[in-house]
Short mmCIF file of C-alpha atoms and ligand atoms in Angstrom, two decimals:
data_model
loop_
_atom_site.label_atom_id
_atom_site.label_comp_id
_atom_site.label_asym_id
_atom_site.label_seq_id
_atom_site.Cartn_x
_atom_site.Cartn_y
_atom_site.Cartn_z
CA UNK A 44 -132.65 -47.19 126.61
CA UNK A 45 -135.28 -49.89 127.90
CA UNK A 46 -135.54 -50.00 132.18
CA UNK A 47 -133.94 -53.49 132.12
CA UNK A 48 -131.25 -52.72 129.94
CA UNK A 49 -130.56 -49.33 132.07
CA UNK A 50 -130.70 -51.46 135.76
CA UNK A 51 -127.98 -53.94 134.02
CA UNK A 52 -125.78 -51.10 133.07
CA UNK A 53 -125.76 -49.39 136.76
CA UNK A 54 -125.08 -52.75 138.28
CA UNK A 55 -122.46 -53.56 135.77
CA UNK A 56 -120.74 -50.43 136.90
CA UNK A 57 -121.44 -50.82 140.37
CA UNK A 58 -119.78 -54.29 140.54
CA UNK A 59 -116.65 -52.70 138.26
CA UNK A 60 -116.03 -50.30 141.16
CA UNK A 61 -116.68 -52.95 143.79
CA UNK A 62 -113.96 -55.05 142.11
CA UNK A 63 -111.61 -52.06 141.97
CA UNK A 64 -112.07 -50.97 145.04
CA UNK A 65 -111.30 -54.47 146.51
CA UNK A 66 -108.36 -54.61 144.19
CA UNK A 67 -107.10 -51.59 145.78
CA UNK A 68 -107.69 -52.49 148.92
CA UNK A 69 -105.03 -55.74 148.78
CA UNK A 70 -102.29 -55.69 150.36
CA UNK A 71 -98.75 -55.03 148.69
CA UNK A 72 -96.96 -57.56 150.24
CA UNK A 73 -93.42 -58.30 151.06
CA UNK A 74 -91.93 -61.72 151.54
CA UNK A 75 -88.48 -61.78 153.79
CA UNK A 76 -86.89 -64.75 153.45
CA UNK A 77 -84.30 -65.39 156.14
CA UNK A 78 -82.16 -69.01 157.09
CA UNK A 79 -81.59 -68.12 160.60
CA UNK A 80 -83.93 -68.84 163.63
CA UNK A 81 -86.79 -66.26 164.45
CA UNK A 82 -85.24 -66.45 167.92
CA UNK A 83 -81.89 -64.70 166.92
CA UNK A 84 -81.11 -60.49 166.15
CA UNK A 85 -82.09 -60.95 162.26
CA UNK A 86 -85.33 -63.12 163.29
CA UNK A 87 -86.33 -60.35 166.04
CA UNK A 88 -85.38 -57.75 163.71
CA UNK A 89 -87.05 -58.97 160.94
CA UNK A 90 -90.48 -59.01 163.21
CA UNK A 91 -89.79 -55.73 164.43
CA UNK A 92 -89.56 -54.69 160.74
CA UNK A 93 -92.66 -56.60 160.03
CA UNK A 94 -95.06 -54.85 163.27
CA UNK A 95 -93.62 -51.51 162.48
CA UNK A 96 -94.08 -52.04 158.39
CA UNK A 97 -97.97 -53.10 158.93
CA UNK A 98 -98.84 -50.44 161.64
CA UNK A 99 -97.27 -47.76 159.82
CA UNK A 100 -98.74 -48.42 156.72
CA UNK A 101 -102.26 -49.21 158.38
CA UNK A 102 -102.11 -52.70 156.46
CA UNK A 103 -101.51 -51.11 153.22
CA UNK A 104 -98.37 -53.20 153.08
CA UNK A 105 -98.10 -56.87 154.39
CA UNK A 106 -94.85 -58.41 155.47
CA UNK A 107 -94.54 -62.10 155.50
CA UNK A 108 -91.06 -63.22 157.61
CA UNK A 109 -90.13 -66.64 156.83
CA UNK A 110 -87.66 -68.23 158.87
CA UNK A 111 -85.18 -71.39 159.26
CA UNK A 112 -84.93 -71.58 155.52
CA UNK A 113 -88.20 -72.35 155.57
CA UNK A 114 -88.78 -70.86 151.98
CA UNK A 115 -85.18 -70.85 150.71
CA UNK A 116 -81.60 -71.70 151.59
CA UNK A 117 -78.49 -69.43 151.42
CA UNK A 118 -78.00 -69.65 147.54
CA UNK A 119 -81.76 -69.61 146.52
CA UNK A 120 -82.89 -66.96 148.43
CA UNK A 121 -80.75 -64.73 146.00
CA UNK A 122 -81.63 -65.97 142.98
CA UNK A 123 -85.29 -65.84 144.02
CA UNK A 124 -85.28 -62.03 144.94
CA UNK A 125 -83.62 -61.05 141.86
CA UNK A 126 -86.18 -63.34 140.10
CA UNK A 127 -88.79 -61.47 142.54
CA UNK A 128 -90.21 -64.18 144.27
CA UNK A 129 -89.18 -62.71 147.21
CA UNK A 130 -88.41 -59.11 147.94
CA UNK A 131 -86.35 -58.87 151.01
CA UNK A 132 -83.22 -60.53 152.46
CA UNK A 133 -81.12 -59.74 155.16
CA UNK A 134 -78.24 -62.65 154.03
CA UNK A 135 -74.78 -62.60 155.88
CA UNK A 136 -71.92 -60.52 154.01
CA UNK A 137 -70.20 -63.47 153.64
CA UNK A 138 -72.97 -64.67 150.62
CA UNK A 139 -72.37 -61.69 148.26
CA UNK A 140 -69.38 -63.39 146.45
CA UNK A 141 -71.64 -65.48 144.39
CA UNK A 142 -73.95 -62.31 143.51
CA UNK A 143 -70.74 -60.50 142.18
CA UNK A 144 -70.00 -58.26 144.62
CA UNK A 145 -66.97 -59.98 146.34
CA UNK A 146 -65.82 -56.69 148.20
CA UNK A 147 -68.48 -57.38 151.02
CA UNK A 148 -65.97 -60.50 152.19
CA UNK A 149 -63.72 -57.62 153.73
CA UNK A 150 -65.93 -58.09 156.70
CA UNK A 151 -64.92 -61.90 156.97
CA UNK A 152 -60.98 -60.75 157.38
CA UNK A 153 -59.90 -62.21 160.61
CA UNK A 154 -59.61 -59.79 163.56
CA UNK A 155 -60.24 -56.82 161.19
CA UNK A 156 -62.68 -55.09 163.52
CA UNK A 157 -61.16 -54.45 166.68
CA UNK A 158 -63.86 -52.90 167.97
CA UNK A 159 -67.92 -52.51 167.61
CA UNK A 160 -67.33 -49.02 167.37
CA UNK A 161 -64.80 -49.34 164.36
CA UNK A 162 -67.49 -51.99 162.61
CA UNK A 163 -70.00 -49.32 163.05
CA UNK A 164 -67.94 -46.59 161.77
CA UNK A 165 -67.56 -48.42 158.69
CA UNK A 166 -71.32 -49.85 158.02
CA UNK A 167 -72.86 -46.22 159.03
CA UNK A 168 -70.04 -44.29 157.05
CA UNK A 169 -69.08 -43.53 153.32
CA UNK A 170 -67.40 -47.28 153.27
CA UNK A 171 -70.85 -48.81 153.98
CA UNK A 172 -72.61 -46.70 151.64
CA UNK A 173 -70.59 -47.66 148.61
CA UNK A 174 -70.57 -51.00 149.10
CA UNK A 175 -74.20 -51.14 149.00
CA UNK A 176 -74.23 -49.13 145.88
CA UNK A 177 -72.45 -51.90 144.18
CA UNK A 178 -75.59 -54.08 144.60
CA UNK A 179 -77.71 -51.61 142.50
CA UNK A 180 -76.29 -53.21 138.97
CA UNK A 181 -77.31 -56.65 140.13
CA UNK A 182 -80.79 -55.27 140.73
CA UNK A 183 -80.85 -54.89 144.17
CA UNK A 184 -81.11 -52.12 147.03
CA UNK A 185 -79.57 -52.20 150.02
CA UNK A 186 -81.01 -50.83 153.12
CA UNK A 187 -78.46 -51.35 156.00
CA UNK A 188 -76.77 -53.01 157.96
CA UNK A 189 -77.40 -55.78 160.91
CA UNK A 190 -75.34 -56.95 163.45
CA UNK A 191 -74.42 -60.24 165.10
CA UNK A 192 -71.60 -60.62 166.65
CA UNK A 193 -68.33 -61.79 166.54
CA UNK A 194 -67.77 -65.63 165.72
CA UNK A 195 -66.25 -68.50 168.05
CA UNK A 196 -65.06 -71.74 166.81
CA UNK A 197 -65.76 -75.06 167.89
CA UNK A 198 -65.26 -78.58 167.39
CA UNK A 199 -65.10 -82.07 169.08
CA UNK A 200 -61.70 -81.61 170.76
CA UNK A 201 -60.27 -78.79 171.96
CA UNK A 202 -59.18 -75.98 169.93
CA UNK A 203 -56.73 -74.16 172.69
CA UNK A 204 -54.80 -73.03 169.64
CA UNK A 205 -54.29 -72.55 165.99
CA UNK A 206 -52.48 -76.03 165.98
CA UNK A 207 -55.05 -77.70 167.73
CA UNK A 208 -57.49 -77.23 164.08
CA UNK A 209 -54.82 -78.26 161.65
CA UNK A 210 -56.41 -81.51 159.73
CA UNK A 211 -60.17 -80.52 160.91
CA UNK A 212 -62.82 -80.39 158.60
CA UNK A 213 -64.67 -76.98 158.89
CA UNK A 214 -68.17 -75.67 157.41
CA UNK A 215 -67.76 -71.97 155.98
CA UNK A 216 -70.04 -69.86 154.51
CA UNK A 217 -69.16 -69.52 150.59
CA UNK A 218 -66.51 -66.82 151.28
CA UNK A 219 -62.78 -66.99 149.67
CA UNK A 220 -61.81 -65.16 152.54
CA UNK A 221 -63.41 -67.54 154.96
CA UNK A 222 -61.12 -70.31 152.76
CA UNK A 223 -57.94 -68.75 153.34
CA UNK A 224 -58.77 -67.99 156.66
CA UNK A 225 -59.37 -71.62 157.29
CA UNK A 226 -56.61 -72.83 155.22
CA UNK A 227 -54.26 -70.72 156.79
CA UNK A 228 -55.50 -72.55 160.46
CA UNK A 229 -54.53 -75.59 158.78
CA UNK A 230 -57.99 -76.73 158.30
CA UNK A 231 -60.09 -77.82 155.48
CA UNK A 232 -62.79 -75.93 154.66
CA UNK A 233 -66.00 -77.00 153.48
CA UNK A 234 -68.91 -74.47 152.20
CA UNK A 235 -72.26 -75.93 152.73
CA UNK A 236 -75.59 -73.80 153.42
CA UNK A 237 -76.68 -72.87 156.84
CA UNK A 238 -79.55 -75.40 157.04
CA UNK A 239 -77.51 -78.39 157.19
CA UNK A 240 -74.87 -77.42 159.56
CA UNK A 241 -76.38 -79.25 162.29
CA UNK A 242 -76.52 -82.36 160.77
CA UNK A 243 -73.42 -82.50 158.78
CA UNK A 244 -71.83 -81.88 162.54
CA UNK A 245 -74.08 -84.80 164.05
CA UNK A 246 -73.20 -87.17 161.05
CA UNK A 247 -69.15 -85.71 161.21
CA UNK A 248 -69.19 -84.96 158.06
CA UNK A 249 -67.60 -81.65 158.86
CA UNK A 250 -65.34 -81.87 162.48
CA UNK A 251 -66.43 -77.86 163.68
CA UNK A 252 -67.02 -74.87 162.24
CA UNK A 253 -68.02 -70.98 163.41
CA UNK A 254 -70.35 -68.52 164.00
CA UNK A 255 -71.30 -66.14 166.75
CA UNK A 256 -73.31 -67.46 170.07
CA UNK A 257 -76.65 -67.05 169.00
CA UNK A 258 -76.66 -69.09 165.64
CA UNK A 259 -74.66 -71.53 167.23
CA UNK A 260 -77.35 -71.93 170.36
CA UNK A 261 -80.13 -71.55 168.31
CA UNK A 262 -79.26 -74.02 165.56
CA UNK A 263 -78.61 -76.66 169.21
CA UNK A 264 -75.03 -77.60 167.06
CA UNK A 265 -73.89 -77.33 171.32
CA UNK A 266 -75.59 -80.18 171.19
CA UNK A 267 -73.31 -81.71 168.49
CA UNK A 268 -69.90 -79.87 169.36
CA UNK A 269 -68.44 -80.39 172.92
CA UNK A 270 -65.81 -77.74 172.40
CA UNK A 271 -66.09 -73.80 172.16
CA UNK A 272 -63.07 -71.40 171.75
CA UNK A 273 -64.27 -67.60 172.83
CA UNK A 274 -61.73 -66.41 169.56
CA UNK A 275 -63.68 -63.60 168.65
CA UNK A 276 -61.74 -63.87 165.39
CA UNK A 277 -64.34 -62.71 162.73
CA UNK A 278 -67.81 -60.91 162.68
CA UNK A 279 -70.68 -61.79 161.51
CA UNK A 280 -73.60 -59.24 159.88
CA UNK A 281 -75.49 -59.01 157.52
CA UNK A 282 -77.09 -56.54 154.71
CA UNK A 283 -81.04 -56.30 154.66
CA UNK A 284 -81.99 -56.07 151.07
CA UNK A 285 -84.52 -55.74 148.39
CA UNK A 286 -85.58 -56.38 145.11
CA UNK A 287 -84.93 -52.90 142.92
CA UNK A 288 -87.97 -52.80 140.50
CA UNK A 289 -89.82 -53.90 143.71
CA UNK A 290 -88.74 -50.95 145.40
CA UNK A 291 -88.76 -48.40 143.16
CA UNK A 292 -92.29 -49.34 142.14
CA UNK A 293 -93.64 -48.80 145.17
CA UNK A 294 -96.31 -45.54 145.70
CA UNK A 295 -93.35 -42.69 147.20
CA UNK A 296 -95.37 -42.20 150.27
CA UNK A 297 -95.30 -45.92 151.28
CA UNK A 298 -91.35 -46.19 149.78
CA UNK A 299 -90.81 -43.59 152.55
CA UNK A 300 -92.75 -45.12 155.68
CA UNK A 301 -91.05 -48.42 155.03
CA UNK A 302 -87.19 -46.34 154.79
CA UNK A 303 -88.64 -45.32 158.18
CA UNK A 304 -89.56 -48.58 158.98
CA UNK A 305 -86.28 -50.14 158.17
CA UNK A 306 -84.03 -47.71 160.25
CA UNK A 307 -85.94 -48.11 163.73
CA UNK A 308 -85.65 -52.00 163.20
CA UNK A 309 -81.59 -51.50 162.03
CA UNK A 310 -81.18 -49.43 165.60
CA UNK A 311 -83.22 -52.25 166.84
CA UNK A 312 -81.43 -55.04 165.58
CA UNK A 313 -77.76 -53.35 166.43
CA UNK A 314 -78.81 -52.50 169.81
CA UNK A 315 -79.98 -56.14 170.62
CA UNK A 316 -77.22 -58.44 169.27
CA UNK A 317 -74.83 -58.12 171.80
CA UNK A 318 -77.41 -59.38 174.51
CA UNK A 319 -78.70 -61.76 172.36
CA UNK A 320 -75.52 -63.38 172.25
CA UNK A 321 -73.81 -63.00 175.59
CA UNK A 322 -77.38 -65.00 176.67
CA UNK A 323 -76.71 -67.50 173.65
CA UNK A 324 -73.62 -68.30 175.42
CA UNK A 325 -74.47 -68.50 179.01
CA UNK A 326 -77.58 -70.69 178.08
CA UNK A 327 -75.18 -73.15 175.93
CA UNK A 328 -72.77 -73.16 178.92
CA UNK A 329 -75.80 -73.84 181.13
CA UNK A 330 -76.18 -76.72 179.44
CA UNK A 331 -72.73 -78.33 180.22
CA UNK A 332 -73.13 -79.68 176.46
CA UNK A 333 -70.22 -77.85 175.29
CA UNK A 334 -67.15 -76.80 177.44
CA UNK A 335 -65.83 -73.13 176.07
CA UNK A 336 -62.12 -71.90 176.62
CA UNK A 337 -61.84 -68.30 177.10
CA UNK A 338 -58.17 -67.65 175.59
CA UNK A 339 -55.64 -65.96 177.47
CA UNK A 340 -54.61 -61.88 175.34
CA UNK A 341 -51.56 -63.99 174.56
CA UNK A 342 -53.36 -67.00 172.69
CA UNK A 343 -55.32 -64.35 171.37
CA UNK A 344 -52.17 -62.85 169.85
CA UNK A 345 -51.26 -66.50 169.11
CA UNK A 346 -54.74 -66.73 167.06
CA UNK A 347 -54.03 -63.20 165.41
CA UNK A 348 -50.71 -63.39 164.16
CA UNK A 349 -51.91 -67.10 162.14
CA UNK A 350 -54.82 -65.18 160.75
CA UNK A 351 -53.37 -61.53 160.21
CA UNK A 352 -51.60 -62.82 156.87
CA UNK A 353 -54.74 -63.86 155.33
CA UNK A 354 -56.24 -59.39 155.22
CA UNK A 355 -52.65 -59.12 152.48
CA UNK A 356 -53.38 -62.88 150.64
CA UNK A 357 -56.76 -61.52 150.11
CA UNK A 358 -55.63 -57.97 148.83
CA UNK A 359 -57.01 -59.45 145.34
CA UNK A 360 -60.21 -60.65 146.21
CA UNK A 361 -61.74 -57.50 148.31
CA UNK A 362 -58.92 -54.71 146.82
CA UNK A 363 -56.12 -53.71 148.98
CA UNK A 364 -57.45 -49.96 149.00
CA UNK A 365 -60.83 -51.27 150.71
CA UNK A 366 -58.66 -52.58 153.42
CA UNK A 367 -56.59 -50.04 153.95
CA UNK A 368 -59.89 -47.60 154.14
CA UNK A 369 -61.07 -49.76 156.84
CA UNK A 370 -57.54 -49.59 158.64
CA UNK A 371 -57.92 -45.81 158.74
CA UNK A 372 -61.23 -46.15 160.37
CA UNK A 373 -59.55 -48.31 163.27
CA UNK A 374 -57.08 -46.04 163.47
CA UNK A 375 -59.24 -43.31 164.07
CA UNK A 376 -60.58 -45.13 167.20
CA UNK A 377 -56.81 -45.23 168.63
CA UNK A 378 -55.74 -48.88 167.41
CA UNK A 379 -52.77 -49.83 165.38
CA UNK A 380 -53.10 -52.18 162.67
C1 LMR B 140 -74.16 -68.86 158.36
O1 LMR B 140 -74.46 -69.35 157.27
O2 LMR B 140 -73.35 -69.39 159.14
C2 LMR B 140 -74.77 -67.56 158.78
O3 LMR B 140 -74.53 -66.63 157.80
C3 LMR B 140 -76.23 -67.66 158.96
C4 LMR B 140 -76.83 -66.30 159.23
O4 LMR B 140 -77.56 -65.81 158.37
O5 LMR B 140 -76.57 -65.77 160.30
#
């Protein structure tokens, strides 16, 4: 072989291994897509996920958090992870109907948690498990479980009771059990993505609608709503998810430091919501923008037995055993159902 021909080969190979080095050394990265702001438990969470991901990994992985539906709204941002154009979600159990997997509206039945310690006993137990095992044939992997909180209503009048939203015009999240549980209040519900909550309440083309303190504050819909009920009457939370050829593709050893990853920020995340919201609701009543009513335990009762009806009506749509499983939890925890 002639010297030049020799000196081309070596540096042929030299800048093959350069290239494959630098292909190893890119990132795998992970894009979670979220509709909420960052300033909220899912939005620190997801951060938290995102320092602890990085460090762990020593920048083997990347995760990009996107918030505010800044990438995708509710309904997207499922179709795009199981397309793969994103690989993590943490959407509110009230958006799996459309995926398939109705059963996860059991956590929308009015006043079926009476407790955070019943909720937990279900999301950290067998009940949780299976449900996220149901994802798995949509191709998709679910990691755990986030908290909120529990949701208030509000409105432009008053709302002192169950009367008081007969006629009104309420956003939902697309849940059938968050449509009976508005229809049986009277009201009409309307589904319509997170995103344009706020102005759909500025414009009145919904009258109120729910959610717990923090979405409410952080979305500024005080700003739009001058009346808050303190009804506790549903919860809020959410599944963090992935893409399942995503996740099963990734090298074991960095499969496992994310897992690891993913459970600090889920005690992260269910240790902060509380806070997060009981400051949601002092800073919105700071603002003297919305006036909240803190219902007497008989309104409450008044609230519960016009909801209660709605766990049998929706014995079809989530299966009366799944109910009846998460009764048995409750009861384990001393309450009557
Ligand atoms: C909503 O749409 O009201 C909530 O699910 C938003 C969220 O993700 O908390």
């Amino acid at each position: 072989m002639k010297f030049r021909t020799l000196v081309g080969c070596v540096l042929a190979g030299v800048l093959v291994a350069g290239s494959a080095m630098a292909q190893q050394a890119q990132p795998i990265v992970i894009k979670f897509s979220h509709v909420v702001a960052a300033d909220t438990p899912k939005g620190k969470a997801a951060e938290m996920f995102k320092k602890l991901a990085e460090e762990r990994t020593k920048g083997r992985v990347k995760v990009e958090v996107y918030p505010n539906s800044q990438l995708y709204k509710d309904k997207e941002e499922l179709e795009a992870l199981q397309l793969g154009a994103v690989q993590m979600l943490a959407p509110s159990l009230a958006k799996f109907g459309p995926l398939g997997v109705k059963e996860f509206e059991v956590f929308d039945l009015p006043y079926i948690f009476p407790s955070k310690e019943v909720l937990r006993a279900v999301t950290e137990g067998p009940i949780g498990m299976s449900l996220l095992k149901k994802l798995e044939s949509k191709g998709i992997i679910g990691l755990g479980y986030w908290d909120n909180g529990f949701k208030i209503l509000s409105a432009n009048k008053p709302l002192k009771s169950p009367a008081d939203v007969k006629g009104l015009k309420m956003r939902i999240q697309s849940s059938k059990v968050l449509d009976a549980q508005m229809r049986a209040l009277g009201a009409l519900p309307q589904v319509m993505a997170f995103s344009e909550v706020y102005q759909a309440l500025q414009t009145g083309v919904v009258d109120g609608t729910e959610n717990p303190p923090s979405n409410m504050y952080t979305q500024k819909m005080h700003e739009v709503q001058k009346y808050g009920t303190l009804t506790n009457h549903g919860y809020l939370g959410y599944a963090v998810i992935v893409n399942k050829k995503f996740w099963e593709g990734l090298p074991a050893d960095i499969r496992a430091t994310l897992e690891g990853a993913m459970n600090e920020s889920t005690r992260f995340a269910n240790a902060i919501a509380q806070t997060e919201n009981d400051d949601s609701l002092a800073a919105m009543k700071a603002s003297g923008k919305t006036e909240f009513y803190q219902p007497t335990k008989e309104e409450i009762d008044v609230w519960r037995k016009t909801l209660l009806p709605v766990h049998k009506d929706m014995e079809g749509r989530v299966g009366a055993e799944l109910i009846q499983a998460i009764y048995k939890e409750s009861e384990k925890f001393g309450f009557k159902n």
